[in-house]
Short mmCIF file of C-alpha atoms in Angstrom, two decimals:
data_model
loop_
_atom_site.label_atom_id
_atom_site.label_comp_id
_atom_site.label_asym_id
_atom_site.label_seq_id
_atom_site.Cartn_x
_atom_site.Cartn_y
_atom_site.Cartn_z
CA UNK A 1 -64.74 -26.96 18.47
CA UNK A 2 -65.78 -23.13 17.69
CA UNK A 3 -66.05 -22.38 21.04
CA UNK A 4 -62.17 -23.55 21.77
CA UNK A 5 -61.20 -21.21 18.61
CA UNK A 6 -63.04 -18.29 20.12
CA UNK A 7 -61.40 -18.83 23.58
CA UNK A 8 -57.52 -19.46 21.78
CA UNK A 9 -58.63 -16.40 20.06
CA UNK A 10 -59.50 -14.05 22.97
CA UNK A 11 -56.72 -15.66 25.08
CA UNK A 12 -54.57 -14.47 22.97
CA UNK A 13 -55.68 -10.92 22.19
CA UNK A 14 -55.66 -10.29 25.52
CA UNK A 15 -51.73 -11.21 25.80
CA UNK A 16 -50.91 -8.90 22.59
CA UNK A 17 -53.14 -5.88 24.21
CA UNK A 18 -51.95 -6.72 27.77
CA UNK A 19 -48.22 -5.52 26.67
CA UNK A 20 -49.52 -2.49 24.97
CA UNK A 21 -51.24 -1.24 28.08
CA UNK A 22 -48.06 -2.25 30.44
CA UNK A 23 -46.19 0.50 27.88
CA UNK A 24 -44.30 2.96 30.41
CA UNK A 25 -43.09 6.44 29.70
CA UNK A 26 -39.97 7.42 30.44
CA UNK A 27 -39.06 11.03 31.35
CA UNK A 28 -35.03 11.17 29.44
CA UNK A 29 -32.83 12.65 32.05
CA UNK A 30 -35.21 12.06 34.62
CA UNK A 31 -36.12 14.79 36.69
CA UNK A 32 -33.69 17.20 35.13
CA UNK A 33 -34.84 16.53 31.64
CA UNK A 34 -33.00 16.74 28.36
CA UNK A 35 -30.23 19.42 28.80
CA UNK A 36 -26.57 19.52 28.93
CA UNK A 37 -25.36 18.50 32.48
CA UNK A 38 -26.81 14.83 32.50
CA UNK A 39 -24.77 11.88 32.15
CA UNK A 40 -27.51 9.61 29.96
CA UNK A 41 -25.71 6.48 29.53
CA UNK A 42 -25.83 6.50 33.45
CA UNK A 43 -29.73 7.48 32.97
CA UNK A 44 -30.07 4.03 30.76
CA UNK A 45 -27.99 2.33 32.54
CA UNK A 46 -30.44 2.59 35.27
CA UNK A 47 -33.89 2.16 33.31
CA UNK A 48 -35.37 -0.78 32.10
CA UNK A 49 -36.37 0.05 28.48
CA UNK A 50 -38.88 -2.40 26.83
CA UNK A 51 -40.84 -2.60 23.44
CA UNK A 52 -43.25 -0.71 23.48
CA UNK A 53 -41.83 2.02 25.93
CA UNK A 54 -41.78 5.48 24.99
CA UNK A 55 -39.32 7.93 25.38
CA UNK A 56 -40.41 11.98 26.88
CA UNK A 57 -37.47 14.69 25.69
CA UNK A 58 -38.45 17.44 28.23
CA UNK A 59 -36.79 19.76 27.63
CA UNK A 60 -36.57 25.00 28.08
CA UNK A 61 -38.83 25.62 24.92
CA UNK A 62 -37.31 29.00 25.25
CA UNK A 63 -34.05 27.48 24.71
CA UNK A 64 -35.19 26.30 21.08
CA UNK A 65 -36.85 27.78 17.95
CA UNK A 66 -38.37 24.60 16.60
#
């Protein structure tokens, strides 16, 4: 009986880490980064965004003073 717990209980560990690990990074704007001439909605519309995803703003530091 113990031992099924401790298998239900690893089982599903596993499941809740597995989606942490599958986490992707997406680069906003894509190769051009986060400026002015990108159409973003078209960007989205093209990505697969999930939970757990993260979002990279890359973006001319020199452009910026914060």
């Amino acid at each position: 009986m113990a031992s099924s717990r401790v298998v239900l209980i690893l089982s599903l560990s596993m499941v809740l880490l597995s989606s942490v690990s599958m986490a992707t990074d997406h680069i906003v704007g894509g190769d051009k980064g986060w400026t002015v001439d990108v159409n973003y909605t078209q960007w989205a519309s093209e990505s697969v965004f999930r939970v757990g995803d993260n979002l990279v703003f890359n973006y001319d530091s020199s452009r910026h003073n914060f």
